[in-house]
Amino acid sequence: MRVLKLSKKDENKLYDVLIKFGEVWAPVPKGSRYVFDKIEKKEDLIMYNEFIRTILPIKKFLMPQELNILNFKPSKYEKPKVDIPTRVIVGVPPCEIHALNILDKFYTTDFVDNYYMERREKVIIIGKSSLPDEYLFSHKTNTSIVEEGYDLFFIDLGDYYLVWVGSEKGDDIVRLGSDIFSEDVPVDVAKDFVAYREKRRKAFTKDIDLEGVTDLMELMYDADFWDEFGEKCLSCGQCTMVCPTCTCFNVIDEIELNKDEGHRRRYWDSCMFKDYSLVAGQHNFRESRAERLKLWYTHKLKAFIGHFGSPSCVGCGRCIITCPVDINVETVVEKLKG
Amino acid sequence: MKKKPTLGIYGFTGCAGCQLSLLDCEDELIDLFSAADIKVFYEAMSNNDDEALVDIALVEGSINTNKQLDELKEIREKAKVLVAFGSCANHGCVQAMALGDGKWEQRFKQVYGDAKFTVAIPREAQPIHKFVKVDAFIPGCPPSKIQMLRAITQLLFGNKPTYTNSPVCLECKFRENECLLNDGKLCLGPLTMGGCTAPCPTHNTPCIGCWGIIEEANHIAELKLLKEKGFKTEEIIRRFRMFGGSEIVEKIEKLLEVAK
Ligand code: SF4
Ligand code: SF4
Ligand code: SF4
Ligand code: SF4
Ligand code: SF4
């Protein structure tokens, strides 16, 4: 793996390099939060110092909220022709890169999801490390440090960034930007790097003790607190929309008015909605809200381990700041631990 | 060629905005008129065939007079499929926001005094399902173009319109909005049926529930949450009632009890 340096005084030239590879997308403010948005002017590309938690995670690039996946006529059907742009996504935090690795596994194991793959191939991930805020707990989910899943990864060390190259595409970028990416990385940089890692490690304050929760999920499956949460839950579905590892969608066919044609639409669904578990004959596996919450937390904290070897919560803290009634990984774990 | 289904579009008390929204589908109007044989369209045509039997009746508006009630029953007899079109027909809309409080006559007198009514006898606004069997519905005040045209298409194919049973919050999150509830605003998104594409929260304005109450609505939880946030019970209930129509009336007693 290659490591290079980007001096802060050259930071303003980064956009010109990246734009040669595709559209540049990065966090921009929206209200009191941020969203990944297309950057049209180089001065709008900001490498924020603080941890940036966009309202929606980067899954929106790979499995869009709504997507037309098929056009059909009585005689034939075809995949709609869409031009998927290459997008360079700048400022992706480590926990989200872990989420991306989870999505990759999910969408490529057993069945390859082509709609995901054709978008996945068109994103370039420029990761960035930053000091945690009071909601981030990726240190507890082993997702605070990344080793794979990015094309480039930036660590801010004061006057300069250390830049890790994680893929061939990343290598292409630093080669094309050879006037700003310097190969001159002296050994004493290691000192700064270690000091930064240590500072960052100590800066995590959110203390969610996840040890043993997998077993506790099993043991506490019938505990009363699930019903209390069920009574509080608004079934708004926000938790699943904002969670970087939620993948569920619904598919429906729609016919055009007075035309012999239609299309098939796929859009984000939520296991918090009643119809999600509705099957033929009006049977519903998870009639009550409590049952639906159990399903979600079983999936986040337990079931995924069986399939893929790690829990599917990456500690991003979105559910903590999004759920209006404070049902989230933190409050659930609190209850599990009694 | 197969016979085109016949369609009647009727209107009772409301602002006629639902019919207008259909007329506003300019690009699709030709398709609509070619796909259906339109016998009645109050807002759009002058030569309405009021006596016609229709395959599908879209009924807009709430029932506010005895005369309307009679007409509604006639439409029911003439229509194979009767569809409540928009919030007025579905829930009663704002004119039914005080439904069931027992003070309708008093309020009526305040406004109209001792006026004599000869053509039609007024009555408290009610959604149409209170009087006749309703086979399908199209939500919204007014309905959104996409949702409405999809529903009408399904109807013309002889199917019941299907909706994803999800609240406004789904589309609100699709549009990557911060949640207004977390900002201390009285947003009814979680209680409200989706399909509008969440224009209000997208413009930083709380949802007031004009699409009508979603089946899964957890009013008690939202009431508790809003009270915690400092809203007064009366204010919350008034907002619940605004588009809550006849559905919320069934919940009011329980809600007031919880609010204590
Ligand atoms: S469960 Fe919560 S903290 Fe964990 S990844 Fe999902 S949104 Fe983030
Ligand atoms: S847990 Fe919270 S965010 Fe999720 S559906 Fe329930 S109220 Fe909404
Ligand atoms: S539902 Fe709304 S738009 Fe339609 S008639 Fe009633 S008030 Fe007007
Ligand atoms: S702002 Fe309103 S509609 Fe949007 S997510 Fe929050 S409660 Fe739902
Ligand atoms: S956001 Fe709420 S008030 Fe606004 S259009 Fe949708 S349902 Fe109506």
XYZ file of C-alpha atoms and ligand atoms in Angstrom:
638
model
C 0.000 0.000 0.000
C 1.323 3.430 -0.933
C 1.242 6.468 1.337
C 1.693 9.979 0.025
C 1.481 13.518 1.289
C -0.783 16.362 0.250
C 0.238 19.729 1.582
C -2.634 21.903 2.845
C -1.490 24.720 0.617
C -2.233 22.475 -2.365
C -5.630 21.422 -1.054
C -7.410 23.903 -3.313
C -6.006 22.079 -6.341
C -7.531 18.761 -5.351
C -10.849 19.492 -7.058
C -9.140 20.027 -10.425
C -7.578 16.588 -10.183
C -10.703 14.783 -9.016
C -13.021 16.356 -11.578
C -10.995 14.636 -14.291
C -12.275 11.317 -12.957
C -15.957 12.176 -12.665
C -18.474 14.251 -10.786
C -17.228 15.376 -7.392
C -19.599 14.840 -4.481
C -18.907 15.926 -0.913
C -20.715 16.970 2.257
C -22.412 20.363 2.100
C -24.436 21.947 4.915
C -28.208 21.490 4.976
C -29.914 23.028 7.994
C -27.938 21.947 11.003
C -26.761 18.807 9.204
C -24.916 17.863 6.023
C -25.768 15.986 2.843
C -23.557 14.556 0.116
C -24.144 16.868 -2.803
C -22.603 17.535 -6.175
C -19.805 20.073 -6.023
C -19.838 22.439 -8.976
C -17.230 24.973 -7.870
C -13.830 24.081 -6.519
C -14.166 26.420 -3.534
C -17.223 24.425 -2.382
C -15.136 21.304 -1.861
C -14.437 21.475 1.843
C -12.514 18.916 3.842
C -14.205 19.370 7.166
C -12.119 18.968 10.250
C -14.916 17.649 12.401
C -16.739 14.359 11.951
C -19.447 14.814 9.320
C -22.542 12.659 9.570
C -24.640 13.308 6.480
C -28.416 12.859 6.876
C -28.396 9.927 4.456
C -25.394 7.659 4.141
C -23.596 6.951 0.865
C -25.897 4.030 0.145
C -28.020 6.600 -1.696
C -25.461 6.476 -4.511
C -25.487 2.706 -4.788
C -29.117 1.869 -4.211
C -31.018 5.066 -5.007
C -34.126 5.868 -2.974
C -36.258 5.236 -6.058
C -35.203 3.491 -9.223
C -36.931 2.411 -12.390
C -35.520 -1.041 -13.076
C -37.550 -2.288 -16.001
C -39.730 -1.022 -18.835
C -42.215 -3.480 -20.242
C -44.637 -3.847 -23.111
C -46.813 -6.843 -23.955
C -44.187 -8.079 -26.408
C -40.934 -7.282 -24.633
C -39.228 -5.866 -21.625
C -35.949 -4.065 -21.261
C -33.754 -2.496 -18.676
C -34.029 1.283 -18.916
C -30.948 2.816 -20.394
C -29.465 5.144 -17.867
C -26.197 6.885 -17.970
C -24.654 6.371 -14.568
C -21.997 9.004 -14.016
C -18.740 8.220 -12.293
C -18.876 9.920 -8.939
C -15.923 10.767 -6.765
C -17.265 10.876 -3.233
C -15.048 12.911 -0.989
C -14.967 12.873 2.802
C -16.377 9.426 3.519
C -15.727 8.540 7.171
C -14.271 5.146 8.160
C -17.525 3.778 9.604
C -19.237 4.391 6.274
C -16.487 2.644 4.387
C -17.113 -0.341 6.654
C -20.795 -0.041 5.835
C -19.884 -0.044 2.162
C -17.893 -3.261 2.630
C -20.954 -4.764 4.315
C -23.204 -3.653 1.446
C -20.712 -5.163 -1.007
C -20.934 -8.501 0.752
C -24.678 -8.303 0.999
C -25.243 -7.469 -2.643
C -22.688 -9.881 -4.073
C -22.990 -12.983 -1.889
C -25.342 -15.656 -3.269
C -27.013 -13.284 -5.722
C -25.306 -10.435 -7.458
C -27.497 -7.346 -7.589
C -26.734 -5.770 -10.926
C -28.385 -2.466 -10.126
C -26.073 -2.150 -7.152
C -22.996 -3.358 -9.009
C -23.310 -1.013 -11.960
C -23.385 1.907 -9.541
C -20.740 0.483 -7.253
C -18.308 0.297 -10.141
C -18.898 3.972 -10.806
C -18.040 5.380 -7.389
C -14.619 6.415 -6.257
C -14.333 6.627 -2.496
C -12.127 9.290 -0.993
C -12.224 8.532 2.713
C -11.311 10.879 5.494
C -10.482 10.375 9.125
C -11.578 12.941 11.679
C -12.000 13.251 15.412
C -15.265 11.712 16.656
C -18.203 13.753 17.882
C -20.309 12.855 20.913
C -22.516 10.363 19.003
C -19.990 8.351 17.042
C -19.184 4.987 18.595
C -17.392 3.185 15.788
C -14.588 2.378 18.253
C -17.070 -0.007 19.871
C -18.076 -1.700 16.637
C -14.507 -2.152 15.349
C -15.209 0.167 12.469
C -13.220 3.249 13.446
C -10.206 2.296 11.352
C -10.284 1.167 7.735
C -7.970 -1.105 5.876
C -9.931 -1.626 2.697
C -12.884 -0.308 0.775
C -11.514 3.094 -0.245
C -9.658 4.388 -3.259
C -7.887 7.138 -1.354
C -7.958 7.862 2.350
C -6.982 11.158 3.964
C -5.680 11.777 7.465
C -5.273 15.357 8.554
C -1.943 15.846 10.305
C -1.869 19.606 10.659
C -0.058 21.199 7.722
C -0.620 18.254 5.458
C -2.691 15.164 4.799
C -1.340 11.690 4.736
C -2.957 10.001 1.763
C -3.336 6.231 1.592
C -3.790 4.678 -1.808
C -6.224 1.776 -1.599
C -6.901 0.807 -5.187
C -5.801 1.138 -8.763
C -8.228 3.977 -9.291
C -6.723 5.720 -6.275
C -3.314 5.190 -7.786
C -4.488 6.761 -11.052
C -5.631 9.821 -9.137
C -2.342 10.395 -7.345
C -0.421 9.802 -10.561
C -2.492 12.338 -12.453
C -2.141 14.738 -9.522
C 1.558 14.101 -9.103
C 2.214 17.842 -8.762
C 0.224 17.967 -5.505
C 0.614 14.438 -4.146
C 4.148 14.070 -2.914
C 5.965 10.778 -2.556
C 8.310 12.423 -0.125
C 7.030 10.990 3.141
C 9.871 11.111 5.663
C 9.983 8.569 8.468
C 9.311 11.138 11.194
C 5.805 11.470 9.788
C 5.154 8.206 11.609
C 5.456 10.064 14.916
C 2.721 12.542 13.944
C 0.601 9.700 12.693
C 0.891 7.693 15.885
C 0.172 10.803 17.954
C -2.929 11.489 15.834
C -4.183 7.920 16.194
C -3.739 8.131 19.931
C -5.503 11.491 20.149
C -8.360 10.171 18.061
C -8.655 6.990 20.069
C -8.970 9.003 23.275
C -11.454 11.426 21.759
C -14.255 8.844 21.544
C -16.718 9.556 24.332
C -19.843 7.609 23.413
C -19.693 4.547 25.565
C -21.981 1.810 24.336
C -20.950 -1.523 25.714
C -21.658 -3.996 22.939
C -19.925 -6.915 24.564
C -22.226 -9.890 24.838
C -25.209 -8.188 23.164
C -25.480 -10.970 20.622
C -26.273 -13.432 23.385
C -28.417 -10.918 25.218
C -30.550 -10.405 22.107
C -31.349 -14.094 22.329
C -31.943 -14.149 26.076
C -33.970 -10.942 26.214
C -36.120 -11.678 23.198
C -39.284 -11.736 25.285
C -38.342 -8.970 27.704
C -40.999 -6.350 28.494
C -38.958 -3.403 27.304
C -39.633 -4.347 23.682
C -43.318 -3.665 24.251
C -42.516 -0.317 25.845
C -40.452 0.602 22.807
C -43.223 -0.710 20.581
C -45.691 1.644 22.227
C -43.363 4.599 21.726
C -42.392 3.885 18.138
C -43.996 6.166 15.539
C -43.398 3.704 12.668
C -41.854 6.572 10.770
C -39.140 4.378 9.278
C -36.455 7.009 9.664
C -34.091 4.647 11.507
C -33.893 2.301 8.548
C -33.599 5.088 5.973
C -30.628 6.679 7.710
C -28.841 3.462 8.677
C -25.909 2.892 6.313
C -26.370 -0.884 6.383
C -30.129 -1.108 5.839
C -30.757 -2.567 2.417
C -34.461 -3.344 2.120
C -36.480 -2.296 -0.858
C -39.859 -2.942 -2.375
C -40.602 -3.564 -6.038
C -43.851 -2.666 -7.762
C -45.120 -2.664 -11.323
C -46.876 0.385 -12.633
C -48.849 0.647 -15.846
C -49.091 3.811 -17.890
C -52.436 5.384 -18.580
C -53.764 4.388 -22.028
C -50.431 3.027 -23.161
C -49.626 -0.605 -23.579
C -46.612 -0.256 -21.376
C -45.437 0.017 -17.864
C -42.412 0.004 -15.664
C -41.097 -1.693 -12.586
C -40.062 0.579 -9.744
C -37.819 -0.291 -6.850
C -37.663 1.942 -3.803
C -36.467 1.870 -0.202
C -38.800 0.059 2.120
C -38.667 -0.187 5.880
C -39.213 -3.139 8.197
C -40.780 -0.577 10.541
C -43.798 -0.395 8.240
C -46.593 -2.826 8.780
C -46.958 -3.818 5.130
C -43.332 -4.886 5.006
C -44.212 -8.228 6.598
C -47.571 -8.556 4.928
C -47.890 -11.602 2.694
C -50.600 -13.159 0.563
C -53.843 -13.847 2.361
C -53.383 -10.791 4.595
C -51.049 -12.685 6.918
C -48.583 -10.526 8.718
C -45.521 -11.955 10.425
C -44.874 -8.843 12.439
C -48.173 -7.305 13.259
C -46.926 -5.406 16.310
C -44.387 -2.619 16.400
C -42.444 -4.421 19.124
C -41.967 -7.408 16.823
C -40.680 -5.149 14.094
C -38.201 -3.443 16.405
C -36.937 -6.828 17.565
C -36.389 -7.828 13.965
C -34.356 -4.717 13.271
C -32.129 -5.005 16.303
C -31.694 -8.724 15.777
C -30.504 -7.898 12.304
C -28.173 -5.111 13.429
C -26.683 -6.809 16.455
C -26.987 -10.519 15.889
C -28.194 -12.167 12.698
C -25.643 -10.569 10.419
C -22.795 -12.119 12.399
C -24.065 -15.573 11.481
C -24.083 -14.682 7.790
C -21.132 -12.392 7.378
C -19.023 -12.628 10.505
C -19.614 -9.167 11.955
C -22.586 -7.197 13.237
C -24.184 -4.839 10.758
C -24.050 -1.817 13.047
C -21.049 0.319 12.198
C -21.511 2.773 15.059
C -22.287 5.818 12.922
C -24.720 7.184 15.493
C -27.403 8.131 12.962
C -30.184 6.229 14.696
C -29.239 8.003 17.924
C -29.703 11.464 16.532
C -32.566 10.634 14.163
C -35.183 8.613 16.022
C -37.642 11.182 17.412
C -38.544 8.952 20.363
C -35.044 7.751 21.262
C -35.258 4.154 20.188
C -31.728 3.445 19.011
C -28.742 1.172 19.431
C -27.762 2.978 22.622
C -31.134 2.782 24.374
C -31.710 -0.796 23.217
C -28.311 -1.923 24.489
C -28.988 -0.137 27.781
C -32.166 -2.165 28.179
C -30.473 -5.393 27.120
C -27.873 -4.854 29.807
C -30.586 -4.207 32.359
C -62.246 -3.089 -29.806
C -62.986 -3.391 -26.163
C -65.502 -0.929 -24.826
C -63.931 1.846 -22.848
C -64.875 1.985 -19.189
C -67.251 4.802 -18.350
C -66.207 7.360 -15.799
C -68.081 9.972 -13.809
C -66.373 12.671 -11.793
C -68.680 14.286 -9.265
C -68.169 16.982 -6.677
C -69.766 17.833 -3.362
C -68.526 20.214 -0.681
C -64.881 21.140 -1.012
C -62.816 23.550 -2.993
C -63.030 21.527 -6.218
C -59.269 21.311 -6.054
C -59.221 17.567 -6.613
C -61.056 17.879 -9.920
C -58.874 20.829 -10.777
C -55.739 18.793 -10.102
C -56.965 16.183 -12.514
C -57.581 18.881 -15.103
C -54.126 20.150 -14.375
C -52.601 16.892 -15.692
C -52.349 18.567 -19.049
C -49.950 16.129 -20.665
C -52.039 13.135 -19.647
C -55.534 14.492 -20.268
C -55.715 13.175 -23.796
C -54.694 9.765 -22.522
C -57.376 9.934 -19.870
C -60.067 10.983 -22.295
C -59.003 8.255 -24.730
C -58.845 5.565 -22.077
C -62.227 6.327 -20.534
C -65.622 7.378 -21.750
C -66.228 10.334 -19.482
C -69.913 10.828 -18.809
C -69.692 13.387 -16.023
C -66.942 15.782 -15.066
C -68.520 18.638 -13.155
C -65.497 20.866 -13.157
C -64.615 20.330 -16.799
C -67.763 19.720 -18.841
C -71.126 21.423 -19.290
C -72.935 18.552 -21.015
C -72.844 16.130 -18.101
C -74.981 13.043 -18.409
C -76.195 12.891 -14.839
C -78.389 9.897 -15.476
C -75.609 7.753 -16.913
C -74.625 4.468 -15.348
C -70.868 4.495 -14.879
C -68.226 1.879 -14.286
C -66.243 4.164 -12.047
C -67.402 7.179 -10.056
C -64.832 9.514 -8.583
C -66.567 11.452 -5.840
C -64.953 14.591 -4.526
C -66.152 16.543 -1.496
C -67.820 15.942 1.815
C -71.540 15.641 2.397
C -72.916 18.858 3.904
C -76.601 18.868 2.979
C -79.473 16.434 2.744
C -79.686 17.080 -0.968
C -76.065 16.044 -1.419
C -76.784 12.953 0.576
C -79.581 11.996 -1.799
C -77.379 12.669 -4.789
C -74.576 10.615 -3.307
C -76.917 7.681 -2.853
C -77.999 8.031 -6.483
C -74.392 7.997 -7.641
C -73.845 4.879 -5.570
C -76.705 3.190 -7.369
C -75.408 4.207 -10.774
C -71.760 3.324 -10.217
C -70.143 -0.081 -10.256
C -67.099 1.196 -8.403
C -67.321 4.237 -6.172
C -64.106 6.012 -5.318
C -63.648 8.615 -2.595
C -61.580 11.233 -4.384
C -59.451 13.402 -2.100
C -59.492 14.266 1.578
C -62.958 15.874 1.696
C -64.605 12.719 0.433
C -62.292 10.428 2.382
C -62.228 12.043 5.797
C -64.270 15.226 5.702
C -61.251 17.529 5.493
C -61.087 20.879 7.305
C -64.848 21.348 7.211
C -65.095 18.293 9.450
C -62.378 19.276 11.879
C -64.804 19.767 14.711
C -66.743 16.643 13.888
C -68.433 14.999 16.795
C -67.918 17.800 19.314
C -71.707 18.174 19.657
C -71.618 21.904 18.988
C -72.325 21.958 15.263
C -75.830 23.445 15.577
C -74.581 26.140 17.886
C -71.780 27.079 15.477
C -74.141 26.988 12.539
C -76.502 29.383 14.260
C -73.656 31.751 15.052
C -72.856 32.048 11.362
C -76.265 31.817 9.706
C -78.572 33.009 12.463
C -82.175 32.121 11.712
C -81.754 31.944 7.945
C -84.280 29.699 6.206
C -82.931 26.980 3.934
C -85.173 25.855 1.151
C -83.042 24.237 -1.554
C -81.033 22.002 0.711
C -80.993 21.387 4.414
C -77.482 21.803 5.817
C -75.945 19.188 8.049
C -72.606 18.586 9.722
C -69.862 17.776 7.164
C -69.163 14.058 6.876
C -66.987 11.907 4.625
C -68.887 9.856 2.094
C -68.133 6.474 3.645
C -70.482 7.437 6.473
C -73.386 6.998 4.072
C -72.494 4.700 1.225
C -70.163 1.820 0.535
C -66.865 3.130 -0.788
C -64.882 0.697 -2.917
C -61.600 2.549 -3.289
C -59.996 5.838 -2.466
C -57.523 8.364 -3.754
C -55.869 10.341 -0.957
C -54.697 13.941 -0.888
C -55.796 17.525 -0.630
C -55.504 17.769 -3.513
C -54.181 14.387 -4.724
C -50.753 14.389 -6.291
C -50.557 13.945 -10.001
C -48.461 10.800 -9.884
C -50.452 9.026 -7.205
C -53.789 10.065 -8.741
C -52.945 8.986 -12.279
C -51.584 5.675 -11.058
C -54.762 5.085 -9.098
C -57.010 6.020 -12.015
C -54.995 3.782 -14.325
C -55.449 0.865 -11.957
C -59.162 1.605 -11.757
C -59.519 1.717 -15.527
C -57.839 -1.679 -15.706
C -60.471 -2.955 -13.330
C -58.185 -3.121 -10.307
C -58.371 -1.521 -6.923
C -55.682 1.135 -6.490
C -52.866 -0.052 -4.276
C -50.754 2.208 -2.141
C -47.626 1.611 -0.208
C -48.720 1.842 3.356
C -45.961 4.209 4.370
C -46.093 7.607 6.059
C -44.972 10.983 4.739
C -41.656 10.392 6.543
C -40.559 7.892 3.902
C -40.565 10.449 1.118
C -39.335 13.100 3.514
C -36.243 10.997 4.133
C -35.944 10.216 0.408
C -35.473 13.952 0.006
C -32.895 13.949 2.764
C -34.589 16.361 5.121
C -33.691 16.786 8.735
C -36.565 15.671 10.914
C -38.608 18.645 12.074
C -39.821 16.737 15.127
C -36.239 16.731 16.353
C -36.215 20.476 15.825
C -39.180 20.868 18.173
C -41.769 21.354 15.406
C -45.244 19.849 15.388
C -44.912 17.610 12.344
C -47.614 15.045 11.610
C -45.555 13.140 9.032
C -45.510 9.818 10.935
C -49.318 9.833 11.280
C -50.027 10.743 7.688
C -50.357 8.611 4.606
C -47.552 9.101 2.093
C -47.709 9.840 -1.597
C -47.428 13.607 -1.590
C -43.607 13.456 -1.915
C -43.345 15.462 1.330
C -43.315 18.987 -0.102
C -44.010 20.637 3.245
C -41.118 19.327 5.347
C -38.922 19.723 2.280
C -39.695 23.429 2.536
C -39.086 23.393 6.251
C -42.807 23.488 7.040
C -44.317 20.786 9.242
C -46.753 18.318 7.723
C -50.325 19.099 8.806
C -51.654 15.761 7.658
C -53.635 16.656 4.536
C -53.263 13.160 3.023
C -55.264 11.697 5.872
C -54.401 9.364 8.691
C -52.335 6.287 7.877
C -53.561 2.960 9.161
C -50.524 2.501 11.391
C -50.698 5.991 12.930
C -49.561 5.967 16.551
C -51.316 9.102 17.782
C -50.742 8.292 21.428
C -46.969 8.118 20.992
C -46.898 11.317 18.971
C -49.107 13.086 21.513
C -46.788 12.065 24.335
C -43.751 13.144 22.371
C -45.219 16.538 21.487
C -46.261 17.135 25.073
C -42.715 16.369 26.169
C -41.596 18.961 23.671
C -43.796 21.529 25.355
C -46.874 21.650 23.124
C -50.229 22.061 24.848
C -52.787 19.289 24.577
C -55.366 21.566 22.904
C -52.895 22.641 20.268
C -51.899 19.064 19.472
C -55.478 17.816 19.337
C -56.504 20.727 17.150
C -53.741 19.806 14.710
C -54.703 16.118 14.805
C -58.277 17.121 14.046
C -57.496 19.478 11.188
C -57.468 16.710 8.549
C -58.246 13.865 10.916
C -61.929 13.916 10.024
C -64.085 11.105 11.250
C -61.119 8.804 12.012
C -59.669 10.975 14.725
C -63.059 11.328 16.416
C -62.832 7.658 17.335
C -59.488 8.241 19.013
C -60.142 11.547 20.774
C -61.417 10.190 24.055
C -58.442 7.907 24.533
C -56.061 10.690 23.535
C -57.513 13.135 26.049
C -57.224 10.496 28.718
C -53.551 9.895 27.882
C -52.892 13.624 27.776
C -53.903 14.067 31.416
S -27.749 0.864 13.845
Fe -27.578 3.066 14.213
S -25.434 3.434 14.766
Fe -25.562 1.360 13.894
S -25.047 1.682 11.745
Fe -27.290 1.784 11.882
S -27.752 3.957 12.181
Fe -25.554 3.697 12.553
S -37.650 3.338 16.031
Fe -37.743 5.545 15.940
S -37.006 6.097 13.912
Fe -37.502 3.917 13.882
S -39.631 3.811 13.157
Fe -39.722 3.861 15.384
S -39.925 6.033 15.884
Fe -39.238 5.942 13.766
S -59.733 17.390 -0.749
Fe -58.725 19.364 -0.654
S -58.347 19.871 -2.794
Fe -59.913 18.273 -2.791
S -61.841 19.372 -2.761
Fe -61.324 18.953 -0.645
S -60.295 20.825 0.022
Fe -60.282 20.836 -2.207
S -39.925 16.119 9.288
Fe -41.968 15.290 9.579
S -42.313 14.093 7.755
Fe -40.131 14.453 7.851
S -39.279 12.686 8.909
Fe -39.704 14.228 10.468
S -41.749 13.775 11.209
Fe -41.491 12.688 9.272
S -46.396 16.948 3.767
Fe -48.288 16.635 4.919
S -49.392 18.561 4.754
Fe -47.792 18.561 3.177
S -48.767 17.780 1.330
Fe -47.858 16.020 2.382
S -49.502 15.231 3.700
Fe -50.108 17.279 3.078
